[in-house]
Amino acid sequence: MASLDWSAIGLSLRLAAIVCTVLLVIGTPIAYWLTFSKWRWKFLVESVVALPLVLPPTVLGFYVLLAIGSRSPVGRAWEGWTGHGLAFTFEGLVLASLLYSLPFMVQPIGAAFARVDRSLIEASATLGASRVRTFFRVTVPLSVEGIITGIVLSFAHTLGEFGVVLMVGGNLPGTTRTVSIAIYDHVQAFQYDEAKATALFLLLFSFVILALVYSLTRKPWAVVPNA
Amino acid sequence: MILTAEIRTRLSPDFTLDVRFTAPPGITMLFGASGSGKTTLLRCLAGLHRPDAGRVTIGDRVVLDRTAGIDVAARERGLGYVFQHLALFPHMTVEHNLHYGLAHFHMSVRRERTREIAASFKIAHLLARKPGEISGGERQRVALARSLVTNPRLLLLDEPLSALDHVTKSRIIEDLRAWNAARGLPILYITHSHREVFALGEHVIALKGGRILAEGTPQEVLEMPAHEPLAQLAGFENFFDATVMTVRSSGGTMHCRLADSDAELEVPLARTTEGAAVRIAIRAGDILLAIEAPRGLSARNVLKGTLTSIQREGATMILMVQAGAPFEVHVTPDACESLSLVEGQPVWIVIKTRSCRIVSTGSAAQPL
């Protein structure tokens, strides 16, 4: 049995965890705004958020590469601040993955917010609660399943991404060489034993996480209608 | 505490809510069919919907004045609102639902207030349970208690008891009245049921198409409906166009011939003249049915006809009788069975003079 590619696995898990955490922080307000805003041009923002769902990863990766390259303002600003470019670095990978996985966080959370009975939110207001208090005491607790789904999907999606990583990060061991790229490399080099072991690990890991999540989100507070 | 409200808001090109009224302490029923604007009115009062124009005061506090640019947010209006589907927080226990509106109080105050209100509304034994684990009637009590525990200055109820049986409903209302006896809050209670208006209301406002149709005690508003839309709301099933044939001022009656028919009805005297067109409203439950020609009755209207259809709706048998004009008659299932009624058989209908109401139509409407 060939040994697992721990360097690639560790890198992928770290990338997925960081992206997932950042997306939770920025994706939740976006989901809230998309759900409750009455702005007439809202659909434009919705479309932009959903773009990564339909664009080929190579297209998205290509544009990100252009945007963070040393000739773009973003790339130059980053270089001036840190001393090195964004392309083919872990930070560049994080940025690209944030864009790529954004809809996987925003959409389930937004859908969960939209399912919260509006009269509960209004009841909270008539009971003197501020919007922030209503959000944390009513909207979020009743959207837990959607939030967990968003976390799991964006984590899994980042873990398994391939095209964007290849375009933006390249294939630098320990820096941008993620699990999916490592597996691809092994196959290209006819190292089937390594590929098998790493792929199996990813498969089992993903299954265990999903099984855990689904077992924990079995409608913790179902309301009996008109009992 | 007194509520004064003046609200105008256009909801669609053909529906504008335009009302002006005062609600004294105690229960005021807002009565009207669905789509009459009752819920929108309540939402405007609560600050959940901003009207195009208007002014609302609760006691001496102005909570809305569009011309002066005042629009106090819902959370600062200090009112209780019980939603049609109650809107209890499903993920919290009854106790935490009751605590929710008391966030700015110390825990000991919260506990004390919750204990008091739970005792008043007989829900002390439910505090540890969640809304999904208690009965419908108990949920209504919790929703009422939650809206009142904050000591609101106005209570708004959007058909909160419509799903309950009469006994449960009247017990809850008794507890609400007892609670309010010392406090004197204005309570606005939405309903579309005229039974509830009679049972609960001290003061009734009837809404139709976004406007106030009539206002007064339940008797004033419902017993003598001079307006046909209100008569329909109040449970008059039969309406007939008729012509006044003779007026007997001394007897306090007049005879009217139903349109397209030779059937005549004796009806109470109204301010009209012979030859005038009137409209007559009769409750289906006020008409008696006989399977033989009745004799020796005090009732003045006995019409022979044919039973054309029999339908059951809950505990009511709905009979249609063709007697010059189609009459809808309601009887109990037992009565229907003991008379062995069958469709097509000849029957007589008996209507007291006083059971016939003259309702005016169109511009001829008289004020109540």
Coordinates of C-alpha atoms in Angstrom, one line a residue:
Chain A
M1 CA 0.0 0.0 0.0
A2 CA 1.5 3.3 -1.1
S3 CA 1.6 6.1 1.5
L4 CA -1.0 8.9 1.4
D5 CA 0.0 12.3 0.0
W6 CA -0.4 14.0 3.4
S7 CA 1.1 17.3 2.1
A8 CA -1.7 17.6 -0.5
I9 CA -4.4 16.4 1.9
G10 CA -3.3 18.9 4.6
L11 CA -3.2 21.7 2.1
S12 CA -6.7 20.9 0.7
L13 CA -8.2 20.7 4.2
R14 CA -6.6 24.0 5.2
L15 CA -7.8 25.7 2.1
A16 CA -11.3 24.4 2.5
A17 CA -11.5 25.4 6.2
I18 CA -10.3 28.9 5.5
V19 CA -12.5 29.4 2.5
C20 CA -15.5 28.0 4.4
T21 CA -15.0 30.2 7.4
V22 CA -14.5 33.4 5.4
L23 CA -17.5 32.5 3.2
L24 CA -19.7 32.0 6.3
V25 CA -18.8 35.5 7.5
I26 CA -19.3 37.3 4.1
G27 CA -21.9 35.0 2.6
T28 CA -24.4 35.3 5.4
P29 CA -24.9 39.0 5.1
I30 CA -25.1 38.6 1.3
A31 CA -27.7 35.9 1.7
Y32 CA -29.6 38.1 4.1
W33 CA -29.6 41.1 1.8
L34 CA -30.6 39.0 -1.2
T35 CA -33.5 37.5 0.7
F36 CA -34.9 40.7 2.3
S37 CA -33.9 43.5 0.0
K38 CA -36.6 45.1 -2.1
W39 CA -34.1 46.8 -4.4
R40 CA -35.3 46.4 -8.0
W41 CA -31.9 45.6 -9.5
K42 CA -31.3 42.8 -6.9
F43 CA -31.5 40.2 -9.6
L44 CA -28.3 41.5 -11.1
V45 CA -26.4 40.7 -7.9
E46 CA -28.1 37.3 -7.7
S47 CA -26.9 36.5 -11.2
V48 CA -23.3 37.5 -10.4
V49 CA -23.3 35.4 -7.2
A50 CA -24.7 32.4 -9.2
L51 CA -22.2 32.8 -12.1
P52 CA -19.6 30.2 -10.8
L53 CA -22.4 27.6 -10.9
V54 CA -22.5 27.8 -14.7
L55 CA -19.1 29.1 -15.8
P56 CA -16.4 26.5 -16.7
P57 CA -13.8 26.6 -13.9
T58 CA -11.1 27.4 -16.4
V59 CA -13.0 30.6 -17.5
L60 CA -13.3 31.7 -13.9
G61 CA -9.7 30.8 -13.2
F62 CA -8.5 32.6 -16.2
Y63 CA -10.2 35.9 -15.2
V64 CA -9.0 35.5 -11.6
L65 CA -5.5 35.0 -12.9
L66 CA -5.7 38.1 -15.0
A67 CA -7.2 40.0 -12.0
I68 CA -4.5 39.1 -9.6
G69 CA -1.6 39.2 -12.0
S70 CA 1.3 41.6 -11.5
R71 CA -0.2 43.9 -14.2
S72 CA -3.6 44.3 -12.6
P73 CA -4.3 46.9 -9.8
V74 CA -5.2 44.2 -7.4
G75 CA -2.0 42.2 -8.1
R76 CA 0.1 45.4 -7.8
A77 CA -1.5 46.5 -4.5
W78 CA -1.0 43.0 -3.1
E79 CA 2.7 43.0 -4.2
G80 CA 3.3 46.4 -2.7
W81 CA 1.8 45.3 0.6
T82 CA 3.3 41.8 0.9
G83 CA 6.4 41.9 -1.4
H84 CA 5.2 39.0 -3.6
G85 CA 2.5 38.4 -6.2
L86 CA -0.8 36.7 -5.7
A87 CA -0.7 34.3 -8.6
F88 CA 0.6 30.8 -7.9
T89 CA 0.4 31.4 -4.1
F90 CA -1.8 29.9 -1.4
E91 CA -3.5 33.3 -0.8
G92 CA -4.3 33.6 -4.5
L93 CA -5.9 30.1 -4.3
V94 CA -8.0 31.2 -1.3
L95 CA -9.2 34.3 -3.2
A96 CA -10.2 32.2 -6.3
S97 CA -11.9 29.6 -4.2
L98 CA -13.9 32.2 -2.3
L99 CA -15.4 33.4 -5.6
Y100 CA -15.8 29.9 -6.9
S101 CA -17.6 28.5 -3.8
L102 CA -19.6 31.6 -3.0
P103 CA -23.0 30.4 -4.4
F104 CA -22.6 27.2 -2.5
M105 CA -22.7 29.1 0.8
V106 CA -25.1 31.9 -0.2
Q107 CA -27.9 29.9 -1.9
P108 CA -28.7 27.4 0.9
I109 CA -28.5 30.1 3.5
G110 CA -30.7 32.5 1.5
A111 CA -33.2 29.8 0.8
A112 CA -33.3 29.0 4.6
F113 CA -33.9 32.7 5.4
A114 CA -36.7 32.9 2.9
R115 CA -38.4 29.9 4.5
V116 CA -38.6 31.5 7.9
D117 CA -42.2 32.6 8.4
R118 CA -42.3 36.3 8.0
S119 CA -44.9 36.6 10.8
L120 CA -42.3 35.3 13.2
I121 CA -40.0 38.2 12.2
E122 CA -42.8 40.7 12.5
A123 CA -43.8 39.2 15.9
S124 CA -40.3 39.7 17.1
A125 CA -40.5 43.4 16.0
T126 CA -43.9 43.9 17.8
L127 CA -42.2 42.4 20.9
G128 CA -39.7 45.2 20.9
A129 CA -36.7 43.3 19.4
S130 CA -34.2 45.1 17.1
R131 CA -33.3 43.7 13.7
V132 CA -30.0 42.3 15.0
R133 CA -31.7 40.6 18.0
T134 CA -34.4 39.2 15.6
F135 CA -31.7 37.9 13.3
F136 CA -29.7 36.1 16.0
R137 CA -32.7 34.9 18.1
V138 CA -35.2 34.0 15.4
T139 CA -33.9 34.0 11.9
V140 CA -30.6 32.1 12.5
P141 CA -31.9 29.4 14.8
L142 CA -34.7 28.6 12.4
S143 CA -32.2 28.5 9.5
V144 CA -29.7 26.2 11.1
E145 CA -30.2 23.5 8.5
G146 CA -29.6 25.8 5.6
I147 CA -26.5 27.3 7.3
I148 CA -25.1 23.8 7.9
T149 CA -25.9 22.8 4.3
G150 CA -24.1 25.9 3.1
I151 CA -21.0 25.2 5.2
V152 CA -20.8 21.5 4.1
L153 CA -21.4 22.3 0.4
S154 CA -18.9 25.1 0.2
F155 CA -16.3 23.1 2.2
A156 CA -16.8 20.0 0.0
H157 CA -16.8 22.1 -3.2
T158 CA -13.5 23.8 -2.3
L159 CA -12.0 20.5 -1.3
G160 CA -12.8 19.0 -4.7
E161 CA -12.1 21.9 -7.0
F162 CA -9.6 21.3 -9.8
G163 CA -9.9 23.7 -12.8
V164 CA -9.6 26.9 -10.9
V165 CA -6.8 25.7 -8.8
L166 CA -4.8 24.6 -11.8
M167 CA -5.3 28.0 -13.5
V168 CA -4.6 30.2 -10.5
G169 CA -2.4 28.1 -8.3
G170 CA -0.5 25.9 -10.7
N171 CA 1.0 22.8 -9.1
L172 CA 3.6 23.7 -6.5
P173 CA 4.0 21.0 -3.8
G174 CA 3.1 22.3 -0.3
T175 CA 1.8 25.6 -1.6
T176 CA -0.8 25.1 -4.3
R177 CA -0.8 21.3 -4.9
T178 CA -4.2 20.2 -3.6
V179 CA -5.6 16.7 -3.3
S180 CA -7.4 16.7 -6.6
I181 CA -4.3 17.9 -8.5
A182 CA -2.2 15.4 -6.7
I183 CA -4.5 12.6 -7.7
Y184 CA -4.4 13.8 -11.3
D185 CA -0.6 13.9 -11.2
H186 CA -0.4 10.4 -9.8
V187 CA -2.6 9.1 -12.6
Q188 CA -0.6 11.0 -15.2
A189 CA 2.6 9.3 -13.9
F190 CA 0.9 5.9 -13.7
Q191 CA 1.3 5.9 -9.9
Y192 CA -2.1 4.1 -9.5
D193 CA -1.5 2.9 -6.0
E194 CA -0.9 6.4 -4.7
A195 CA -3.9 7.7 -6.7
K196 CA -6.1 4.9 -5.3
A197 CA -5.1 5.5 -1.7
T198 CA -5.6 9.3 -1.8
A199 CA -8.9 9.1 -3.7
L200 CA -10.2 6.5 -1.2
F201 CA -9.2 8.8 1.6
L202 CA -11.1 11.7 0.0
L203 CA -14.1 9.5 -0.6
L204 CA -14.3 8.2 2.9
F205 CA -13.6 11.5 4.5
S206 CA -16.4 13.2 2.5
F207 CA -18.9 10.4 3.2
V208 CA -18.2 10.6 7.0
I209 CA -18.7 14.4 7.1
L210 CA -21.9 14.3 5.1
A211 CA -23.3 11.4 7.2
L212 CA -22.5 13.3 10.4
V213 CA -24.1 16.4 9.2
Y214 CA -27.3 14.8 7.9
S215 CA -27.7 12.7 11.1
L216 CA -27.4 15.9 13.2
T217 CA -29.8 18.1 11.2
R218 CA -32.9 15.9 11.5
K219 CA -35.5 18.7 12.1
P220 CA -34.6 19.4 15.7
W221 CA -37.9 21.4 16.3
A222 CA -40.7 20.2 14.1
V223 CA -43.9 22.1 14.7
V224 CA -47.1 20.0 14.6
P225 CA -49.5 22.1 12.5
N226 CA -52.9 22.6 14.1
A227 CA -52.5 19.7 16.4
Chain B
M1 CA -56.5 54.5 26.9
I2 CA -58.1 55.4 23.7
L3 CA -57.0 54.7 20.1
T4 CA -57.7 57.2 17.4
A5 CA -56.8 56.3 13.8
E6 CA -57.1 57.9 10.5
I7 CA -55.5 55.8 7.7
R8 CA -55.5 55.9 3.9
T9 CA -53.4 53.6 1.9
R10 CA -53.7 52.4 -1.7
L11 CA -52.9 48.7 -2.0
S12 CA -53.8 48.1 -5.6
P13 CA -55.3 50.2 -8.4
D14 CA -58.8 49.2 -7.3
F15 CA -58.4 48.8 -3.6
T16 CA -57.8 51.7 -1.1
L17 CA -58.1 51.4 2.6
D18 CA -59.6 54.6 3.9
V19 CA -60.8 54.7 7.5
R20 CA -61.2 57.0 10.4
F21 CA -62.3 55.7 13.8
T22 CA -61.9 55.8 17.6
A23 CA -61.6 52.7 19.7
P24 CA -62.5 53.0 23.4
P25 CA -61.1 50.8 26.2
G26 CA -62.5 47.2 25.8
I27 CA -63.1 45.0 22.8
T28 CA -63.8 46.6 19.4
M29 CA -64.6 44.1 16.7
L30 CA -63.4 44.8 13.2
F31 CA -65.9 42.9 11.2
G32 CA -65.8 42.2 7.4
A33 CA -65.4 39.6 4.7
S34 CA -61.9 38.6 3.6
G35 CA -60.4 41.2 1.4
S36 CA -62.2 44.1 3.2
G37 CA -58.9 45.5 4.6
K38 CA -59.1 44.3 8.2
T39 CA -55.6 42.9 8.4
T40 CA -54.0 45.8 6.5
L41 CA -55.6 48.2 8.9
L42 CA -54.1 46.2 11.9
R43 CA -50.7 46.2 10.2
C44 CA -50.9 49.9 9.7
L45 CA -51.7 50.4 13.4
A46 CA -48.8 48.1 14.4
G47 CA -46.2 49.8 12.2
L48 CA -45.8 46.8 10.0
H49 CA -47.2 48.6 7.0
R50 CA -46.7 52.2 6.2
P51 CA -49.9 53.9 5.0
D52 CA -49.8 56.6 2.3
A53 CA -51.4 59.0 4.7
G54 CA -52.8 59.0 8.2
R55 CA -52.5 59.7 11.9
V56 CA -52.6 57.2 14.8
T57 CA -52.6 58.1 18.4
I58 CA -52.5 55.6 21.3
G59 CA -53.6 57.5 24.5
D60 CA -51.8 60.8 24.2
R61 CA -48.9 59.4 22.2
V62 CA -48.7 60.0 18.4
V63 CA -47.2 56.9 16.8
L64 CA -47.9 57.9 13.2
D65 CA -48.4 61.2 11.5
R66 CA -47.4 61.2 7.9
T67 CA -47.8 64.9 7.4
A68 CA -45.6 65.6 10.5
G69 CA -43.1 62.9 9.4
I70 CA -43.7 60.8 12.5
D71 CA -43.6 57.0 12.0
V72 CA -42.6 55.2 15.1
A73 CA -41.1 51.7 14.4
A74 CA -43.2 48.7 15.2
R75 CA -40.8 47.7 18.0
E76 CA -41.2 51.0 19.7
R77 CA -45.0 51.4 19.5
G78 CA -45.6 49.4 22.7
L79 CA -48.4 47.3 21.4
G80 CA -49.4 43.7 21.5
Y81 CA -50.1 41.9 18.3
V82 CA -51.5 38.3 18.0
F83 CA -51.1 37.0 14.5
Q84 CA -53.7 34.9 12.7
H85 CA -51.4 31.9 12.9
L86 CA -50.0 33.1 16.3
A87 CA -46.4 33.3 15.2
L88 CA -45.1 31.6 18.4
F89 CA -41.3 31.0 18.1
P90 CA -41.2 27.2 17.5
H91 CA -37.6 26.7 18.7
M92 CA -38.3 28.3 22.1
T93 CA -40.1 27.0 25.1
V94 CA -43.3 28.7 26.2
E95 CA -41.3 30.4 29.0
H96 CA -38.8 31.8 26.5
N97 CA -41.6 32.9 24.2
L98 CA -43.0 34.9 27.1
H99 CA -39.5 36.2 28.1
Y100 CA -38.8 37.4 24.6
G101 CA -40.5 40.8 24.9
L102 CA -38.9 41.5 28.3
A103 CA -35.3 41.4 27.1
H104 CA -34.4 44.8 28.7
F105 CA -35.6 43.7 32.1
H106 CA -33.7 42.0 34.8
M107 CA -34.1 38.2 35.0
S108 CA -36.0 38.4 38.3
V109 CA -38.5 40.9 36.8
R110 CA -38.9 38.6 33.8
R111 CA -39.6 35.6 36.0
E112 CA -42.1 37.6 38.1
R113 CA -44.0 39.0 35.1
T114 CA -44.0 35.6 33.3
R115 CA -45.4 33.9 36.5
E116 CA -48.2 36.5 36.8
I117 CA -49.3 36.3 33.2
A118 CA -49.0 32.5 33.1
A119 CA -51.4 32.4 36.1
S120 CA -53.9 34.9 34.5
F121 CA -54.0 32.8 31.3
K122 CA -53.8 29.4 33.0
I123 CA -50.7 28.3 31.2
A124 CA -48.3 27.9 34.2
H125 CA -48.1 24.2 33.6
L126 CA -46.9 24.6 30.0
L127 CA -43.8 26.8 30.6
A128 CA -41.2 24.1 29.9
R129 CA -42.9 22.9 26.7
K130 CA -42.4 24.0 23.1
P131 CA -45.3 25.4 21.0
G132 CA -45.3 22.2 18.9
E133 CA -46.1 20.1 22.0
I134 CA -49.2 21.8 23.2
S135 CA -52.8 22.0 22.0
G136 CA -54.3 24.6 19.7
G137 CA -56.3 26.3 22.5
E138 CA -53.2 26.3 24.7
R139 CA -51.2 27.9 21.9
Q140 CA -53.8 30.7 21.6
R141 CA -53.4 31.4 25.3
V142 CA -49.6 31.5 25.1
A143 CA -49.8 33.9 22.1
L144 CA -52.2 36.2 24.1
A145 CA -50.0 36.0 27.2
R146 CA -46.8 36.7 25.2
S147 CA -48.4 39.9 23.6
L148 CA -49.7 41.1 27.0
V149 CA -46.7 40.4 29.2
T150 CA -45.0 43.5 27.9
N151 CA -47.8 45.7 29.3
P152 CA -48.8 47.0 25.9
R153 CA -51.0 50.1 25.4
L154 CA -53.1 48.6 22.7
L155 CA -53.8 45.0 21.8
L156 CA -54.4 43.9 18.2
L157 CA -55.9 40.4 17.5
D158 CA -56.0 39.1 13.9
E159 CA -58.7 36.3 14.1
P160 CA -56.6 34.5 16.7
L161 CA -59.5 32.3 17.9
S162 CA -61.1 31.4 14.6
A163 CA -59.9 27.8 14.7
L164 CA -61.3 27.1 18.2
D165 CA -64.6 25.6 19.3
H166 CA -67.0 27.9 21.0
V167 CA -66.4 26.7 24.6
T168 CA -62.6 27.0 24.4
K169 CA -63.0 30.4 22.7
S170 CA -65.4 31.9 25.2
R171 CA -63.2 30.7 28.1
I172 CA -60.2 32.4 26.6
I173 CA -62.2 35.6 26.0
E174 CA -63.4 35.5 29.6
D175 CA -59.8 35.4 30.8
L176 CA -58.9 38.2 28.5
R177 CA -61.8 40.4 29.7
A178 CA -60.8 39.7 33.3
W179 CA -57.2 40.6 32.6
N180 CA -58.3 43.8 30.9
A181 CA -60.9 44.9 33.5
A182 CA -58.4 46.7 35.6
R183 CA -56.3 47.9 32.7
G184 CA -58.7 49.3 30.2
L185 CA -56.7 48.7 27.0
P186 CA -58.4 49.2 23.7
I187 CA -58.5 45.8 22.0
L188 CA -59.1 45.5 18.3
Y189 CA -60.4 42.1 17.3
I190 CA -60.7 41.0 13.7
T191 CA -63.4 38.6 12.7
H192 CA -65.4 37.6 9.7
S193 CA -68.0 35.7 11.8
H194 CA -71.1 37.5 12.9
R195 CA -71.5 35.0 15.7
E196 CA -68.2 36.2 17.2
V197 CA -69.4 39.8 16.9
F198 CA -72.5 39.1 19.0
A199 CA -70.6 36.9 21.5
L200 CA -67.6 39.1 22.1
G201 CA -68.0 42.6 21.0
E202 CA -69.0 45.7 22.9
H203 CA -68.3 48.0 19.9
V204 CA -68.3 46.9 16.2
I205 CA -66.8 48.5 13.2
A206 CA -67.9 46.9 9.9
L207 CA -65.5 47.1 7.0
K208 CA -66.2 46.6 3.3
G209 CA -63.9 47.3 0.4
G210 CA -61.5 49.2 2.6
R211 CA -64.2 51.6 4.1
I212 CA -66.2 51.7 7.3
L213 CA -69.7 50.6 6.5
A214 CA -71.2 51.0 9.9
E215 CA -70.2 51.4 13.5
G216 CA -72.0 50.9 16.9
T217 CA -73.1 48.1 19.2
P218 CA -73.5 44.6 17.7
Q219 CA -77.2 45.0 17.8
E220 CA -77.1 48.4 16.1
V221 CA -74.8 47.2 13.4
L222 CA -76.1 43.7 12.7
E223 CA -79.7 43.5 13.7
M224 CA -80.9 46.4 11.5
P225 CA -78.6 46.3 8.5
A226 CA -79.8 49.1 6.2
H227 CA -77.0 48.3 3.8
E228 CA -77.1 45.1 1.8
P229 CA -73.4 44.3 1.9
L230 CA -73.6 44.4 5.7
A231 CA -76.8 42.3 5.6
Q232 CA -74.9 39.6 3.7
L233 CA -72.1 39.7 6.1
A234 CA -74.5 39.4 9.0
G235 CA -75.9 36.2 7.7
F236 CA -78.9 37.1 5.6
E237 CA -79.1 34.5 2.9
N238 CA -82.3 35.7 1.1
F239 CA -82.6 38.9 -0.8
F240 CA -85.6 39.9 -2.9
D241 CA -86.3 42.8 -5.1
A242 CA -89.9 43.9 -4.5
T243 CA -92.4 46.6 -5.2
V244 CA -94.4 48.2 -2.4
M245 CA -98.1 47.5 -3.1
T246 CA -99.9 48.9 0.0
V247 CA -98.7 50.8 3.0
R248 CA -100.6 50.3 6.3
S249 CA -99.2 53.0 8.5
S250 CA -101.6 52.2 11.3
G251 CA -100.6 48.6 11.4
G252 CA -96.9 49.3 11.0
T253 CA -96.7 47.1 8.0
M254 CA -96.7 47.1 4.2
H255 CA -97.3 44.6 1.5
C256 CA -94.7 44.0 -1.2
R257 CA -94.8 41.9 -4.3
L258 CA -91.7 40.1 -5.2
A259 CA -90.2 40.9 -8.6
D260 CA -91.1 38.6 -11.5
S261 CA -93.5 36.7 -9.2
D262 CA -97.0 37.0 -7.8
A263 CA -95.9 36.1 -4.3
E264 CA -96.5 38.8 -1.7
L265 CA -94.9 39.4 1.6
E266 CA -96.0 41.5 4.6
V267 CA -93.0 43.4 5.9
P268 CA -92.4 46.0 8.6
L269 CA -93.2 49.6 7.7
A270 CA -90.3 51.6 6.2
R271 CA -89.9 55.2 5.1
T272 CA -91.1 54.6 1.5
T273 CA -94.2 55.1 -0.7
E274 CA -96.5 52.8 -2.6
G275 CA -95.1 51.8 -5.9
A276 CA -91.5 52.2 -4.7
A277 CA -88.9 49.5 -5.3
V278 CA -87.4 48.0 -2.1
R279 CA -85.1 45.1 -1.3
I280 CA -86.1 42.6 1.4
A281 CA -83.6 40.5 3.4
I282 CA -84.6 37.4 5.3
R283 CA -82.3 35.0 7.3
A284 CA -82.6 31.4 6.2
G285 CA -82.9 30.4 9.8
D286 CA -85.9 32.6 10.4
I287 CA -88.1 30.8 7.9
L288 CA -90.3 27.9 9.1
L289 CA -91.1 24.9 6.9
A290 CA -94.4 22.9 7.0
I291 CA -95.4 19.8 5.0
E292 CA -99.1 20.6 5.4
A293 CA -100.9 23.8 5.0
P294 CA -100.5 25.5 8.4
R295 CA -103.5 27.1 10.1
G296 CA -104.1 29.4 13.0
L297 CA -100.7 31.1 13.0
S298 CA -99.7 34.5 14.1
A299 CA -97.1 34.7 11.3
R300 CA -98.5 36.7 8.4
N301 CA -96.6 35.2 5.5
V302 CA -97.4 31.7 4.5
L303 CA -96.3 30.7 0.9
K304 CA -96.9 27.4 -0.8
G305 CA -94.0 26.1 -2.8
T306 CA -91.9 23.1 -3.9
L307 CA -88.8 21.7 -2.2
T308 CA -86.2 21.8 -4.9
S309 CA -83.0 20.7 -3.2
I310 CA -81.7 19.4 0.1
Q311 CA -78.0 19.7 1.1
R312 CA -76.2 19.1 4.3
E313 CA -73.5 21.5 5.6
G314 CA -72.2 20.6 9.0
A315 CA -75.1 20.6 11.4
T316 CA -77.3 22.6 9.1
M317 CA -79.6 21.3 6.3
I318 CA -79.8 23.8 3.5
L319 CA -83.2 23.6 1.7
M320 CA -84.2 25.5 -1.4
V321 CA -87.9 26.1 -1.8
Q322 CA -89.4 27.6 -5.0
A323 CA -92.4 29.6 -3.8
G324 CA -92.8 32.3 -6.4
A325 CA -89.2 33.1 -5.8
P326 CA -86.3 30.8 -4.6
F327 CA -86.1 30.8 -0.7
E328 CA -83.2 29.4 1.2
V329 CA -84.3 27.7 4.4
H330 CA -82.1 26.3 7.2
V331 CA -83.3 23.5 9.4
T332 CA -81.6 21.0 11.7
P333 CA -80.8 17.5 10.4
D334 CA -83.3 16.0 13.0
A335 CA -86.1 18.2 11.7
C336 CA -85.3 17.2 8.2
E337 CA -85.4 13.6 9.1
S338 CA -88.6 13.7 11.2
L339 CA -90.5 15.4 8.4
S340 CA -89.1 12.8 5.9
L341 CA -88.4 15.6 3.4
V342 CA -87.7 14.6 -0.2
E343 CA -86.9 16.8 -3.1
G344 CA -89.9 17.7 -5.3
Q345 CA -92.5 17.5 -2.5
P346 CA -94.9 20.4 -1.9
V347 CA -94.1 22.5 1.2
W348 CA -95.3 25.7 2.9
I349 CA -92.9 28.3 4.2
V350 CA -93.8 30.6 7.1
I351 CA -92.2 33.9 7.7
K352 CA -93.0 36.4 10.5
T353 CA -93.4 40.0 9.4
R354 CA -90.6 41.1 11.7
S355 CA -88.2 38.6 10.1
C356 CA -88.3 40.5 6.9
R357 CA -85.9 43.4 6.8
I358 CA -86.0 46.2 4.3
V359 CA -82.5 46.9 3.1
S360 CA -82.0 49.9 0.8
T361 CA -79.8 49.7 -2.2
G362 CA -77.4 52.0 -3.8
S363 CA -77.7 55.8 -3.2
A364 CA -80.9 55.4 -1.3
A365 CA -79.1 53.9 1.6
Q366 CA -80.2 55.3 4.9
P367 CA -77.8 55.8 7.8
L368 CA -78.1 53.4 10.7

